C-alpha cells in the first residue's frame, strides 16, 4: 500500500474508532425516533447527540440529567413561543442566546453555550404549529433524554470513563513524584511539562464548573486540592531559590515527598486520622531556614492537614440542602458584565446574529428559509478569526457536498436507500474535524438527502447555496461592526484583568483578618488569574512580532510571582498567623498598597510602604517584602503595560 494511502487509512481508522460511540448513539436514536415518531422529529436526534458527544467520557451525576430535562423543556417552550409572533421572535432570539453565553461560556470554555443554544435555535427554526404537535415534540425530547441517560450509563458501565489525575489520590501521588525532581536541574524540563499539564487540567476543570456552583464537602475538597497544586507552582515559576538549596532543605523536600507517598494508600481508611497527626508532627519539627523552600514545605503541610480534616468529614451524613456560593456568583457576574469581557461581547454578537437571521427567516415567504439562521449559528464563533476561517471552509465544503448530492441522489432508488446514504454521510461527519473544509461535505449531503424527500433536489441545492451566502454576509457584517473579539484586544483586556485581580485578592486578605473567608472564592480568583495568565503567555508565544513582546513576558512572570505571594499571605491569614495587635497596622498597609500600587504604580510610594512592614511572623514579613520588591521592578516596564 502506498505510503500516502496508508497514512490516510490510519488517520481515518483512528478517527472512526474515536467517533464510533457517537455514531452508534446517533444511529440508534435516529432509527428509534424515526420508527416511533416519524422523520419530522429526527432533528432532535442531532441535538441530543451533541449532548452525548460532550458527556460520554465524563462522570455524569443525576443533577446533570435533571438539569438537561428542565432546561431543555424550558428552551423548547421558549422556541415554540418565538414562532408565535414577530415581536416574540426578535425578543427571545436576543435574550435566550445572550443568557446562555453569559452563564455557560467563558473565554476558557468558549463553546460551553453550544449544546443548549443549539437546542433552542434548531427548534426555533422548525416549530410545531399546534399544541398537539408541541406536546408530541416534548414527548420526543423527553424520550431522547431518557435514551441519552441509558446510553451514558451503559457506556460507563461497559467501558468506564478515562482515568484522571484530578483526584486527591492522583494529585498527591503526582506531587510526591514531582517534589524530588526539584533537586535535579537536569530534569527541569520534565518537571515543568508534567506540572504544567496538571495545573492546566485543574484550572480548566475548576473554572468550568463554577458559575452556578453549589458548595458541598466534595467541592471544598476539590478547591483544596487545586490550592495544594498551586502551592507547588510557587517553586516552578523560576529557580532563584536554587541558591539556598543546601542539605537541610534537600532532606526536607525528600521527607515531604516520602510523606505524601505514605499518605495516598491511607486515605479513606482508619489510618487516615493517624496520618493527620503525623502531618502535624512533621510540621512542628520542621526547622528550615527562612526562604521560599521553607514557605513551600510548611504551607503545603498546612493545606494537607486542612484537606485531610475535610476529607474525613466526607464520611459524615451529607447536608440535605447545599448552599449556593453567592459571593462566587456575584464575582463572576461582575467580571462578565464588563463591555470588555469575552462573555459580554460574544453574547451580544450571537444575540444580534440570531435576532436578525431569525427575523429574516420569519418574514421571508420562501421554503426552508430557516437555513439562514442555522448556517449563521454554525458560522459565528467566539473568536472573529475562527469565524472568518469558517466563512471560508464552510462554503467550500457545502459546494462540494452539493455537487456530490447532485450526482449521487438520482441513483438512490428508494426511501430506504436514501436514508442509508444519509446515515453514512452523517457518520462520516462525526469522524471529521469541526471547522475543516471537508466536514460540511458530509453534513450537506445528509441535510439535502432528507430535504429532497419532500422537495425537488435542484431547488434544495440552490436554496442551500443561496441561504449559506446570506448567512456568510450577515456574520461578516456583525463580526466587522458589532463587538468584535479580536485576539490582540482580548490580550490587552486580559493584562488589565490580571492587575485588577491583585486588588480583589487584597480585599479577600483584608476580610480574612476579621472573619473566616470561603476557600472556594479565593480558589476561583486563583483559577481565573492563572487561566488569564496562560492565555496571555500563549498569545505572546504566537505573536512574535507583538510590540515590546519580551518586556510583556517579564511583566507576566512578575505578576505571577506577586500573585503567588498573595496566595501564600492569604493562607497565613487563614491559619491565624497574624497577631491580633498587628491587624490594624496590616490593614493600614493593605490600604496603602491598594491605593498606591493600583491602577498606576508610583515609585515614591515603595520606600514608605516597606518601612511599614513590622510582623512577628518572619514568613509573612518575607512575603510582604518580596511582593513589594516585585511590584517595584514593574516600574521599568510602565510604558508597555496597558493600565
XYZ file of C-alpha atoms in Angstrom:
643
model
C 0.000 0.000 0.000
C 1.479 3.421 -0.968
C 2.629 5.484 1.982
C 0.124 8.391 1.464
C -2.746 5.897 1.257
C -1.506 4.045 4.341
C -1.213 7.306 6.256
C -4.727 8.340 5.220
C -6.083 4.930 6.181
C -4.506 5.101 9.644
C -5.879 8.601 10.185
C -9.357 7.548 9.103
C -9.442 4.393 11.214
C -8.266 6.313 14.266
C -10.927 8.990 13.714
C -13.613 6.353 13.148
C -12.598 4.463 16.278
C -12.774 7.645 18.355
C -16.132 8.640 16.877
C -17.703 5.177 16.977
C -19.610 5.646 20.279
C -21.074 8.909 18.943
C -22.012 7.329 15.604
C -23.608 4.336 17.326
C -25.652 6.587 19.597
C -26.813 8.746 16.686
C -27.831 5.766 14.562
C -29.701 4.159 17.452
C -31.505 7.383 18.332
C -32.269 8.183 14.686
C -33.788 4.791 13.937
C -35.784 4.783 17.171
C -37.212 8.263 16.709
C -37.893 7.640 13.019
C -39.773 4.400 13.713
C -41.848 5.690 16.625
C -42.405 9.361 15.788
C -41.547 9.973 12.130
C -38.954 11.812 10.068
C -40.090 15.310 11.102
C -38.714 14.827 14.639
C -35.239 13.473 13.813
C -33.806 16.991 14.198
C -33.929 16.288 17.944
C -31.529 13.403 17.388
C -28.807 15.733 16.072
C -29.275 17.970 19.107
C -29.221 15.229 21.709
C -26.149 13.687 20.042
C -24.258 16.906 20.803
C -25.007 16.331 24.496
C -23.841 12.716 24.229
C -20.666 13.806 22.427
C -19.791 16.203 25.239
C -20.593 13.858 28.118
C -19.890 10.235 27.239
C -16.327 10.399 28.563
C -17.295 12.135 31.800
C -18.846 11.164 35.096
C -22.465 12.342 34.924
C -24.448 12.939 38.079
C -28.234 12.710 38.386
C -28.276 16.510 38.692
C -26.869 16.884 35.166
C -29.662 14.774 33.694
C -32.338 16.641 35.634
C -30.873 19.982 34.581
C -30.901 18.918 30.935
C -34.503 17.765 31.257
C -35.633 21.008 32.922
C -33.627 23.482 30.823
C -34.322 21.580 27.619
C -38.051 21.648 28.258
C -37.907 25.348 29.056
C -35.909 26.115 25.900
C -38.283 24.036 23.811
C -41.257 26.024 25.130
C -39.437 29.301 24.500
C -38.627 28.146 20.974
C -42.327 27.481 20.421
C -43.243 30.933 21.764
C -40.702 32.607 19.474
C -42.621 31.284 16.478
C -45.951 32.778 17.551
C -45.240 36.384 16.581
C -42.532 38.554 15.056
C -42.100 40.506 18.311
C -41.547 37.328 20.349
C -39.187 36.046 17.653
C -36.974 39.121 17.956
C -37.166 39.376 21.738
C -36.457 35.721 22.555
C -33.683 35.396 19.968
C -31.957 38.321 21.655
C -32.459 37.205 25.254
C -32.027 33.416 25.157
C -28.669 33.242 23.288
C -27.368 36.100 25.431
C -28.243 34.341 28.698
C -26.826 31.016 27.509
C -23.474 32.523 26.528
C -23.349 34.686 29.648
C -23.913 31.745 32.011
C -22.449 28.753 30.179
C -19.361 30.095 28.382
C -16.099 31.765 29.245
C -13.011 32.646 27.265
C -11.516 29.421 28.654
C -14.574 27.361 27.671
C -15.906 29.379 24.729
C -18.187 26.632 23.390
C -19.932 25.976 26.695
C -23.095 27.605 25.380
C -23.267 25.495 22.222
C -25.368 22.461 23.138
C -28.181 24.361 24.878
C -28.123 27.162 22.292
C -28.315 24.568 19.521
C -31.381 23.095 21.198
C -33.133 26.473 21.251
C -32.026 27.612 17.784
C -32.822 24.395 15.915
C -36.258 24.048 17.480
C -36.994 27.711 16.809
C -36.394 27.101 13.119
C -38.868 24.206 12.777
C -41.532 24.911 15.430
C -44.733 22.912 15.949
C -47.833 24.602 14.607
C -50.415 23.268 17.068
C -50.495 22.461 20.812
C -50.776 18.778 19.909
C -47.574 18.919 17.883
C -45.913 20.807 20.750
C -46.876 18.052 23.178
C -45.542 15.443 20.777
C -42.279 17.358 20.461
C -41.986 17.491 24.248
C -42.576 13.728 24.469
C -39.937 13.095 21.803
C -37.456 15.309 23.672
C -38.112 13.554 26.979
C -37.738 10.218 25.206
C -34.383 11.342 23.760
C -33.177 12.455 27.196
C -34.091 9.046 28.606
C -32.256 7.373 25.728
C -29.258 9.633 26.408
C -29.309 8.715 30.096
C -29.447 4.978 29.385
C -26.697 5.264 26.764
C -24.358 7.249 29.014
C -24.951 4.821 31.879
C -24.369 1.858 29.573
C -21.172 3.334 28.160
C -19.825 3.999 31.629
C -20.861 0.510 32.839
C -19.203 -1.366 29.984
C -16.281 0.897 29.124
C -15.825 3.169 32.153
C -14.521 6.706 31.809
C -10.916 7.788 31.258
C -8.902 7.959 34.436
C -7.979 11.415 35.586
C -5.293 12.701 37.942
C -7.711 15.349 39.203
C -8.418 13.493 42.437
C -6.814 13.766 45.825
C -5.141 10.355 45.466
C -3.826 11.053 41.978
C -2.691 14.572 42.813
C -0.772 13.535 45.930
C 0.900 10.717 44.005
C 1.895 13.095 41.200
C 3.210 15.746 43.599
C 5.148 13.090 45.510
C 6.940 12.241 42.249
C 7.470 15.860 41.234
C 8.977 17.145 44.501
C 12.230 15.115 44.195
C 12.664 16.485 40.655
C 13.136 19.945 42.187
C 16.535 18.804 43.397
C 17.856 17.874 39.951
C 18.356 20.780 37.486
C 18.905 18.360 34.604
C 15.280 17.157 34.942
C 13.831 20.653 34.952
C 12.095 20.271 31.567
C 10.348 17.053 32.610
C 9.274 18.696 35.864
C 7.808 21.738 34.135
C 5.938 19.752 31.493
C 4.316 17.381 33.965
C 3.385 20.110 36.383
C 2.015 22.483 33.728
C -0.274 19.754 32.445
C -1.550 19.060 35.955
C -2.034 22.753 36.665
C -3.781 23.371 33.341
C -6.221 20.496 33.888
C -7.128 21.753 37.346
C -7.716 25.311 36.202
C -9.863 24.142 33.306
C -11.967 21.840 35.459
C -12.353 24.339 38.289
C -13.261 27.321 36.136
C -15.734 25.404 34.009
C -17.745 24.199 36.988
C -18.085 27.372 38.986
C -20.776 29.728 37.626
C -23.839 28.396 39.443
C -21.741 26.410 41.880
C -23.203 24.769 44.947
C -20.893 24.333 47.891
C -20.546 20.871 49.336
C -17.854 18.911 51.103
C -16.845 17.416 47.750
C -16.367 20.830 46.133
C -14.459 22.014 49.201
C -12.065 19.093 48.758
C -11.675 19.984 45.080
C -10.866 23.591 45.959
C -8.290 22.456 48.492
C -6.673 20.043 46.046
C -6.458 22.842 43.476
C -4.869 25.106 46.074
C -2.465 22.312 47.015
C -1.340 22.170 43.398
C -0.956 25.950 43.422
C 1.416 25.652 46.406
C 3.783 23.681 44.202
C 3.745 26.301 41.463
C 5.396 28.713 43.905
C 8.693 26.979 43.136
C 8.152 26.261 39.424
C 7.843 29.873 38.237
C 11.605 30.328 38.382
C 14.581 28.819 40.149
C 16.035 31.703 42.138
C 15.679 29.546 45.248
C 18.281 27.044 43.981
C 20.930 29.246 45.552
C 19.536 28.410 49.010
C 19.290 24.651 48.312
C 21.540 23.121 50.985
C 21.468 19.650 52.506
C 18.866 20.513 55.144
C 16.428 21.785 52.532
C 17.067 18.788 50.255
C 16.328 16.471 53.186
C 13.105 18.381 53.928
C 11.915 18.026 50.327
C 12.722 14.312 50.294
C 10.933 13.802 53.618
C 7.885 15.690 52.335
C 7.801 13.563 49.170
C 8.015 10.347 51.176
C 5.231 11.524 53.490
C 2.919 12.209 50.540
C 3.576 8.731 49.135
C 2.765 7.207 52.518
C -0.457 9.208 52.764
C -2.033 8.076 49.467
C -2.833 4.431 50.398
C -4.116 5.531 53.831
C -6.836 7.852 52.505
C -10.378 6.846 53.485
C -9.073 4.257 55.934
C -8.964 4.286 59.750
C -5.252 5.114 59.461
C -6.097 8.492 57.885
C -6.570 10.020 61.344
C -3.115 8.834 62.388
C -1.656 10.281 59.209
C -3.262 13.601 60.080
C -1.455 13.573 63.414
C 1.793 12.598 61.670
C 1.435 15.572 59.324
C 1.091 17.910 62.303
C 4.138 16.375 63.960
C 6.170 16.732 60.772
C 5.152 20.380 60.584
C 6.099 21.018 64.225
C 9.598 19.555 63.927
C 10.395 21.044 60.521
C 13.001 23.753 61.087
C 14.210 25.079 57.767
C 15.966 28.431 57.379
C 13.823 31.301 56.116
C 13.198 31.368 52.387
C 10.964 30.073 49.640
C 11.559 26.376 50.318
C 10.547 26.849 53.951
C 7.345 28.644 52.919
C 6.587 25.947 50.349
C 7.065 22.994 52.687
C 5.190 24.481 55.620
C 2.279 25.852 53.599
C 1.886 22.565 51.715
C 1.718 20.684 55.014
C -0.755 23.206 56.423
C -3.049 22.720 53.441
C -2.652 18.943 53.571
C -3.736 18.945 57.220
C -6.788 21.052 56.408
C -7.594 18.824 53.458
C -7.356 15.591 55.451
C -9.679 17.020 58.086
C -12.239 17.961 55.444
C -11.808 14.631 53.673
C -12.540 12.868 56.927
C -15.803 14.783 57.208
C -16.995 13.264 53.914
C -17.963 10.091 55.777
C -20.493 12.079 57.802
C -24.103 12.297 56.559
C -24.348 14.974 53.855
C -26.455 18.048 54.320
C -29.929 17.821 52.764
C -29.546 21.164 51.003
C -26.243 22.567 49.839
C -25.553 26.255 49.964
C -25.113 28.285 46.791
C -21.917 30.305 46.765
C -23.499 33.729 46.296
C -20.188 35.533 46.718
C -18.673 33.499 43.914
C -21.725 34.063 41.733
C -21.569 37.824 42.314
C -17.862 37.967 41.473
C -18.326 36.146 38.183
C -21.308 38.313 37.273
C -19.287 41.482 37.823
C -16.477 40.162 35.659
C -18.794 39.225 32.823
C -20.831 42.432 32.819
C -17.899 44.478 31.573
C -18.204 45.548 27.947
C -14.599 44.422 27.510
C -15.264 40.880 28.756
C -15.348 37.943 26.389
C -18.725 36.758 27.635
C -20.467 40.096 27.149
C -19.065 40.756 23.690
C -19.745 37.308 22.302
C -23.206 37.188 23.883
C -24.059 40.482 22.164
C -22.763 39.258 18.809
C -24.639 35.971 18.992
C -27.855 37.729 20.034
C -27.600 40.185 17.128
C -26.902 37.437 14.590
C -29.730 35.210 15.793
C -32.241 38.061 16.090
C -31.503 39.319 12.569
C -31.308 35.914 10.881
C -34.424 34.552 12.594
C -36.327 37.729 11.709
C -35.315 37.326 8.066
C -36.400 33.685 8.180
C -39.703 34.637 9.841
C -40.718 37.253 7.258
C -39.238 35.579 4.160
C -42.032 33.689 2.336
C -39.705 31.056 0.883
C -39.399 27.420 1.908
C -36.502 26.324 4.103
C -35.508 29.912 4.897
C -34.574 28.590 8.342
C -31.280 27.510 6.737
C -30.143 31.155 7.046
C -30.133 31.284 10.894
C -28.974 27.661 11.042
C -25.869 28.431 8.981
C -25.341 31.755 10.770
C -25.393 29.961 14.125
C -22.744 27.487 12.969
C -20.593 30.143 11.286
C -20.477 32.525 14.237
C -17.632 31.519 16.533
C -16.422 33.126 19.782
C -13.285 34.390 18.016
C -13.611 36.620 14.965
C -10.589 34.857 13.469
C -12.296 31.464 13.873
C -15.492 32.839 12.315
C -13.525 34.180 9.357
C -11.904 30.777 8.916
C -15.276 29.011 8.896
C -16.674 31.531 6.433
C -14.023 30.204 4.040
C -14.152 26.477 4.803
C -17.918 26.003 5.105
C -18.788 27.390 1.626
C -16.099 25.179 0.064
C -17.397 22.060 1.794
C -21.015 22.976 1.066
C -20.355 23.439 -2.659
C -18.558 20.091 -2.860
C -21.375 18.438 -0.916
C -23.970 19.940 -3.267
C -22.079 18.578 -6.273
C -21.891 15.092 -4.735
C -25.586 15.207 -3.876
C -26.481 16.337 -7.397
C -24.560 13.391 -8.891
C -25.500 10.673 -6.380
C -29.132 11.370 -5.443
C -30.649 10.290 -8.788
C -29.126 6.836 -8.259
C -30.795 6.337 -4.863
C -33.863 4.323 -5.903
C -35.907 4.155 -2.698
C -36.511 5.869 0.620
C -34.615 3.130 2.420
C -31.522 3.599 0.258
C -31.764 7.380 0.634
C -31.881 7.063 4.426
C -28.930 4.660 4.339
C -26.892 7.138 2.273
C -27.820 9.993 4.643
C -26.785 7.957 7.692
C -23.441 7.045 6.103
C -22.797 10.744 5.398
C -23.646 11.834 8.936
C -21.420 9.065 10.323
C -18.523 10.372 8.252
C -19.274 13.880 9.531
C -18.742 12.717 13.122
C -15.354 11.340 12.039
C -14.353 14.756 10.670
C -12.681 17.624 12.494
C -15.098 20.512 13.210
C -14.332 23.660 11.226
C -12.457 21.918 8.418
C -13.485 22.295 4.780
C -14.417 18.642 4.419
C -16.806 18.317 7.382
C -19.583 20.364 5.655
C -19.413 17.971 2.692
C -20.998 15.214 4.756
C -23.439 17.394 6.708
C -24.605 18.938 3.409
C -25.212 15.548 1.820
C -27.117 14.414 4.914
C -29.336 17.512 5.026
C -30.002 17.604 1.278
C -30.867 13.907 1.144
C -33.520 14.298 3.832
C -34.775 17.546 2.307
C -35.007 16.067 -1.200
C -37.545 13.539 0.058
C -40.075 16.380 0.182
C -38.546 18.999 -2.141
C -37.128 18.999 -5.637
C -33.429 18.148 -5.498
C -32.256 21.042 -7.692
C -34.357 23.535 -5.736
C -32.964 22.230 -2.428
C -29.364 22.569 -3.671
C -29.971 26.095 -4.958
C -31.602 27.220 -1.722
C -28.788 25.656 0.319
C -26.159 27.681 -1.536
C -28.137 30.951 -1.541
C -29.014 30.736 2.150
C -25.408 29.941 3.076
C -24.283 33.027 1.140
C -26.802 35.167 3.031
C -25.566 33.758 6.354
C -21.935 34.450 5.445
C -22.731 38.081 4.622
C -24.670 38.551 7.861
C -21.981 37.037 10.080
C -19.260 39.006 8.299
C -21.059 42.309 8.933
C -21.710 41.540 12.598
C -18.122 40.406 13.171
C -16.849 43.541 11.479
C -19.002 46.181 13.141
C -20.572 44.788 16.349
C -18.500 43.948 19.443
C -15.652 42.178 17.640
C -13.475 39.909 19.760
C -10.021 40.200 18.275
C -7.189 38.353 19.931
C -4.956 41.408 20.320
C -7.735 43.383 22.039
C -8.539 40.381 24.227
C -4.873 40.156 25.228
C -4.903 43.817 26.339
C -8.087 43.214 28.326
C -6.512 40.151 29.967
C -3.453 42.150 31.061
C -5.710 44.735 32.725
C -7.688 41.937 34.361
C -4.518 40.408 35.838
C -3.761 43.686 37.602
C -7.325 44.115 38.851
C -7.339 40.585 40.294
C -4.461 41.604 42.573
C -6.643 44.282 44.065
C -9.522 41.856 44.527
C -7.251 39.372 46.276
C -6.123 42.073 48.703
C -9.816 42.562 49.536
C -10.075 38.879 50.440
C -6.979 39.108 52.656
C -8.428 42.196 54.333
C -11.671 40.334 55.005
C -9.751 37.324 56.321
C -8.170 39.440 59.055
C -11.585 39.900 60.679
C -13.538 36.771 59.690
C -13.198 33.404 58.010
C -13.153 33.524 54.215
C -14.517 30.911 51.831
C -11.745 28.948 50.206
C -13.893 28.469 47.094
C -13.966 32.242 46.489
C -10.196 32.630 46.667
C -9.772 29.451 44.624
C -11.990 30.934 41.916
C -9.854 34.088 41.781
C -6.691 31.989 41.686
C -8.141 29.900 38.886
C -9.240 32.972 36.949
C -5.809 34.577 37.318
C -3.938 31.523 36.091
C -6.306 30.929 33.193
C -5.793 34.556 32.112
C -2.056 34.139 32.599
C -1.996 31.040 30.377
C -3.971 32.881 27.709
C -1.543 35.832 27.755
C 1.566 33.653 27.650
C 0.160 31.568 24.794
C -0.727 34.710 22.834
C 2.777 36.180 23.191
C 4.324 32.904 22.056
C 2.258 33.022 18.878
C 2.610 36.793 18.283
C 6.356 37.005 17.703
C 6.022 40.489 16.155
C 3.986 41.966 19.012
C 5.463 45.326 20.200
C 7.541 45.056 23.393
C 6.881 41.316 23.495
C 9.895 40.458 25.666
C 9.072 43.192 28.181
C 5.490 41.961 28.462
C 6.711 38.413 29.075
C 8.748 39.750 32.005
C 5.707 41.655 33.281
C 3.598 38.498 33.168
C 6.183 36.479 35.082
C 6.476 39.233 37.705
C 2.701 39.367 38.111
C 2.749 35.606 38.544
C 5.335 35.942 41.328
C 3.249 38.600 43.064
C 0.046 36.585 42.875
C 1.781 33.526 44.299
C 2.937 35.666 47.207
C -0.601 36.971 47.697
C -1.878 33.411 47.793
C 0.711 32.492 50.420
C -0.209 35.526 52.525
C -3.886 34.650 52.332
C -3.158 31.204 53.668
C -1.199 32.641 56.605
C -4.132 34.892 57.413
C -6.496 31.889 57.255
C -4.135 29.949 59.508
C -4.306 32.753 62.136
C -0.600 33.538 61.816
C -1.249 37.271 62.370
C -1.306 38.505 65.966
C -4.464 40.467 66.886
C -2.457 43.554 67.883
C -0.766 43.563 64.463
C -4.003 43.571 62.467
C -4.620 47.366 62.459
C -1.127 48.025 61.090
C -1.510 45.352 58.415
C -4.924 46.736 57.428
C -3.345 50.173 57.005
C -0.584 48.605 54.929
C -3.122 46.859 52.687
C -4.994 50.137 52.167
C -1.758 51.880 51.210
C -0.801 49.108 48.793
C -4.216 49.130 47.121
C -4.166 52.914 46.847
C -0.605 53.409 45.703
C 0.098 50.372 43.536
C -3.102 50.166 41.548
C -4.157 51.053 38.979
C -0.932 53.011 38.394
C 2.346 52.186 40.132
C 4.170 55.205 41.568
C 7.815 54.995 42.530
C 7.784 57.329 45.530
C 5.475 55.038 47.489
C 7.635 51.928 47.768
C 10.110 53.078 50.403
C 7.487 54.169 52.974
C 5.468 51.022 52.286
C 8.440 48.772 53.009
C 9.136 50.694 56.227
C 5.606 49.897 57.447
C 6.257 46.139 57.432
C 6.592 45.044 61.071
C 5.419 41.435 61.521
C 6.424 38.959 64.190
C 5.880 36.142 61.719
C 9.065 36.073 59.643
C 7.408 34.242 56.741
C 4.695 36.889 56.422
C 7.230 39.732 56.591
C 9.371 37.972 53.990
C 6.402 37.636 51.605
C 5.385 41.284 52.013
C 8.907 42.444 51.195
C 9.071 40.117 48.202
C 5.694 41.331 46.925
C 6.675 44.994 47.115
C 10.060 44.238 45.579
C 8.437 42.595 42.575
C 5.932 45.456 42.291
C 8.811 47.939 42.283
C 10.515 46.027 39.462
C 7.457 46.650 37.270
C 8.238 50.375 37.165
C 10.730 49.994 34.343
C 8.009 48.403 32.184
C 5.297 51.019 32.692
C 5.477 52.063 29.033
C 4.263 48.656 27.821
C 1.636 47.952 30.494
C -1.903 48.932 29.328
C -3.142 50.468 32.584
